[in-house]
Amino acid sequence: MHLIILTQYYPPEIGAPQARLSAIARHFVQRGHLVTVLTGMPNYPQGKIFPGYGGFIRRETYEGVEVIRTFIYPTQKADFFHRL
């Protein structure tokens, strides 16, 4: 089976959602499933894209999981207007 996970947060970012989704993805890969994660470039919690990442689309394999990262507009602002 091919599973697709769509998420805003995924490792190498650190946090509870990232850890949970990564564990779920690894669980399915270990059982022989194909897992693809669609996410943005890592930027949490600083609001700046991590060094080594960038561009519009980046494909990588992280712990056996195919990860497709897309461009996002990161911001450190927490208010609603800046998140639009």
Coordinates of N, CA and C in Angstrom, one line a residue:
M1 N 0.8 -1.2 0.0 CA 0.0 0.0 0.0 C 0.9 1.2 0.0
H2 N 0.5 2.3 -0.7 CA 1.2 3.6 -0.7 C 0.4 4.6 0.1
L3 N 1.1 5.0 1.2 CA 0.5 6.0 2.1 C 1.1 7.4 1.8
I4 N 0.3 8.4 1.9 CA 0.7 9.8 1.8 C 0.4 10.5 3.0
I5 N 1.4 11.2 3.6 CA 1.1 12.0 4.8 C 1.3 13.4 4.5
L6 N 0.4 14.3 4.7 CA 0.4 15.7 4.4 C 0.6 16.4 5.7
T7 N 1.7 17.1 6.0 CA 1.9 17.7 7.3 C 2.7 19.0 7.1
Q8 N 2.4 19.9 8.1 CA 3.2 21.2 8.1 C 4.6 20.9 8.8
Y9 N 4.6 20.0 9.7 CA 5.8 19.8 10.5 C 6.4 18.4 10.3
Y10 N 7.7 18.2 10.1 CA 8.3 16.9 9.9 C 9.8 17.1 10.2
P11 N 10.4 16.1 10.8 CA 11.9 16.2 11.0 C 12.6 16.6 9.8
P12 N 13.7 17.4 10.0 CA 14.5 17.5 11.1 C 14.0 18.5 12.2
E13 N 12.9 19.1 12.0 CA 12.3 20.0 13.0 C 12.1 19.2 14.2
I14 N 12.1 19.8 15.4 CA 11.9 19.1 16.7 C 10.6 19.5 17.3
G15 N 9.8 18.5 17.7 CA 8.6 18.8 18.4 C 7.7 17.5 18.4
A16 N 6.6 17.6 19.2 CA 5.8 16.4 19.3 C 5.2 15.9 18.0
P17 N 4.5 16.8 17.2 CA 3.9 16.3 16.0 C 5.0 15.7 15.0
Q18 N 6.2 16.3 15.0 CA 7.2 15.8 14.1 C 7.6 14.4 14.5
A19 N 7.8 14.2 15.8 CA 8.2 12.9 16.4 C 7.1 11.8 16.1
R20 N 5.8 12.2 16.3 CA 4.8 11.2 16.2 C 4.6 10.8 14.7
L21 N 4.6 11.8 13.8 CA 4.4 11.5 12.4 C 5.6 10.7 11.8
S22 N 6.8 11.0 12.3 CA 8.0 10.2 11.9 C 7.9 8.8 12.3
A23 N 7.4 8.6 13.6 CA 7.3 7.2 14.1 C 6.2 6.5 13.4
I24 N 5.1 7.1 13.0 CA 4.0 6.5 12.3 C 4.5 6.1 10.9
A25 N 5.2 7.0 10.2 CA 5.8 6.7 8.9 C 6.7 5.5 8.9
R26 N 7.7 5.5 9.9 CA 8.6 4.4 10.0 C 7.9 3.1 10.3
H27 N 6.9 3.1 11.1 CA 6.1 1.9 11.4 C 5.6 1.3 10.2
F28 N 5.0 2.1 9.3 CA 4.4 1.5 8.0 C 5.5 1.1 7.1
V29 N 6.7 1.8 7.0 CA 7.8 1.4 6.2 C 8.3 0.0 6.6
Q30 N 8.5 -0.1 7.9 CA 9.0 -1.4 8.5 C 8.1 -2.6 8.2
R31 N 6.8 -2.3 7.9 CA 5.9 -3.4 7.6 C 5.7 -3.5 6.1
G32 N 6.6 -2.9 5.3 CA 6.6 -3.1 3.9 C 5.8 -2.2 3.0
H33 N 5.3 -1.1 3.6 CA 4.5 -0.2 2.8 C 5.4 1.0 2.3
L34 N 4.9 1.6 1.3 CA 5.6 2.8 0.7 C 4.9 4.0 1.3
V35 N 5.7 4.9 1.9 CA 5.2 6.1 2.6 C 5.9 7.3 2.0
T36 N 5.1 8.3 1.6 CA 5.5 9.5 1.1 C 5.0 10.6 2.0
V37 N 5.9 11.5 2.4 CA 5.5 12.7 3.3 C 5.6 13.9 2.4
L38 N 4.5 14.7 2.4 CA 4.5 16.0 1.7 C 4.5 17.1 2.8
T39 N 5.5 17.9 2.7 CA 5.6 18.9 3.8 C 6.4 20.2 3.2
G40 N 6.5 21.2 4.0 CA 7.2 22.4 3.6 C 8.7 22.2 4.0
M41 N 9.5 23.2 3.7 CA 10.9 23.3 4.1 C 10.9 23.4 5.6
P42 N 11.9 22.8 6.3 CA 11.9 22.9 7.7 C 12.2 24.3 8.2
N43 N 11.5 24.8 9.1 CA 11.7 26.2 9.6 C 11.2 26.4 11.0
Y44 N 10.7 25.4 11.7 CA 10.1 25.6 13.0 C 11.2 25.3 14.0
P45 N 11.3 26.0 15.1 CA 10.5 27.1 15.6 C 11.0 28.5 15.3
Q46 N 12.2 28.6 14.6 CA 12.8 29.9 14.4 C 12.1 30.8 13.3
G47 N 11.3 30.1 12.4 CA 10.7 30.8 11.3 C 11.6 31.2 10.2
K48 N 12.7 30.4 10.2 CA 13.7 30.6 9.1 C 14.0 29.2 8.5
I49 N 14.1 29.1 7.2 CA 14.4 27.8 6.6 C 15.8 27.3 7.0
F50 N 15.8 26.1 7.4 CA 17.1 25.5 7.9 C 18.2 25.5 6.9
P51 N 19.4 25.7 7.3 CA 20.6 25.7 6.4 C 20.6 24.3 5.6
G52 N 20.9 24.4 4.3 CA 21.0 23.2 3.5 C 19.7 22.9 2.8
Y53 N 18.6 23.6 3.2 CA 17.3 23.5 2.5 C 17.0 24.7 1.7
G54 N 16.1 24.6 0.8 CA 15.8 25.8 0.0 C 15.3 25.4 -1.4
G55 N 15.0 26.3 -2.2 CA 14.5 26.0 -3.5 C 13.0 25.9 -3.5
F56 N 12.4 25.4 -4.5 CA 10.9 25.2 -4.6 C 10.5 23.8 -4.2
I57 N 11.3 22.8 -4.7 CA 10.9 21.4 -4.3 C 12.2 20.7 -4.0
R58 N 12.1 19.9 -3.0 CA 13.3 19.1 -2.6 C 12.8 17.7 -2.2
R59 N 13.4 16.7 -2.8 CA 13.1 15.3 -2.5 C 14.3 14.7 -1.7
E60 N 13.9 13.9 -0.6 CA 14.9 13.3 0.2 C 14.3 12.0 0.8
T61 N 15.2 11.1 1.3 CA 14.7 10.0 2.0 C 15.2 10.1 3.4
Y62 N 14.3 10.1 4.4 CA 14.5 10.3 5.8 C 14.1 9.0 6.5
E63 N 15.0 8.2 7.0 CA 14.7 7.0 7.8 C 13.8 6.1 7.0
G64 N 14.1 5.9 5.7 CA 13.4 5.0 4.8 C 12.1 5.6 4.2
V65 N 11.7 6.8 4.6 CA 10.5 7.5 4.1 C 10.8 8.5 3.1
E66 N 10.1 8.5 1.9 CA 10.3 9.5 0.9 C 9.7 10.8 1.4
V67 N 10.4 11.9 1.4 CA 9.9 13.2 1.9 C 10.0 14.1 0.7
I68 N 8.9 14.8 0.4 CA 8.9 15.8 -0.7 C 8.6 17.1 0.0
R69 N 9.5 18.0 -0.1 CA 9.4 19.3 0.6 C 9.2 20.4 -0.4
T70 N 8.3 21.3 -0.1 CA 7.9 22.4 -1.0 C 8.3 23.8 -0.4
F71 N 8.4 24.8 -1.2 CA 8.6 26.1 -0.8 C 7.5 26.6 0.1
I72 N 7.9 27.3 1.2 CA 6.9 28.0 2.0 C 7.5 29.4 2.3
Y73 N 6.6 30.2 2.8 CA 7.0 31.6 3.2 C 7.1 31.6 4.7
P74 N 8.3 31.3 5.3 CA 8.3 31.2 6.8 C 8.3 32.6 7.4
T75 N 7.7 32.7 8.6 CA 7.6 34.0 9.3 C 7.7 33.7 10.8
Q76 N 8.3 34.7 11.5 CA 8.4 34.6 12.9 C 7.2 35.2 13.6
K77 N 6.4 35.9 12.8 CA 5.2 36.5 13.3 C 4.1 35.5 13.7
A78 N 3.5 35.7 14.8 CA 2.4 34.7 15.2 C 1.0 35.2 14.9
D79 N 0.9 36.5 14.5 CA -0.5 37.0 14.3 C -1.1 36.4 13.0
F80 N -2.4 36.5 13.0 CA -3.2 35.9 11.9 C -2.8 36.5 10.5
F81 N -2.7 37.8 10.4 CA -2.4 38.5 9.2 C -1.1 38.0 8.5
H82 N -0.1 37.8 9.3 CA 1.2 37.4 8.8 C 1.2 35.9 8.4
R83 N 0.3 35.1 8.9 CA 0.2 33.7 8.5 C -0.6 33.4 7.3
L84 N -1.3 34.4 6.7 CA -2.0 34.2 5.5 C -1.1 34.0 4.3

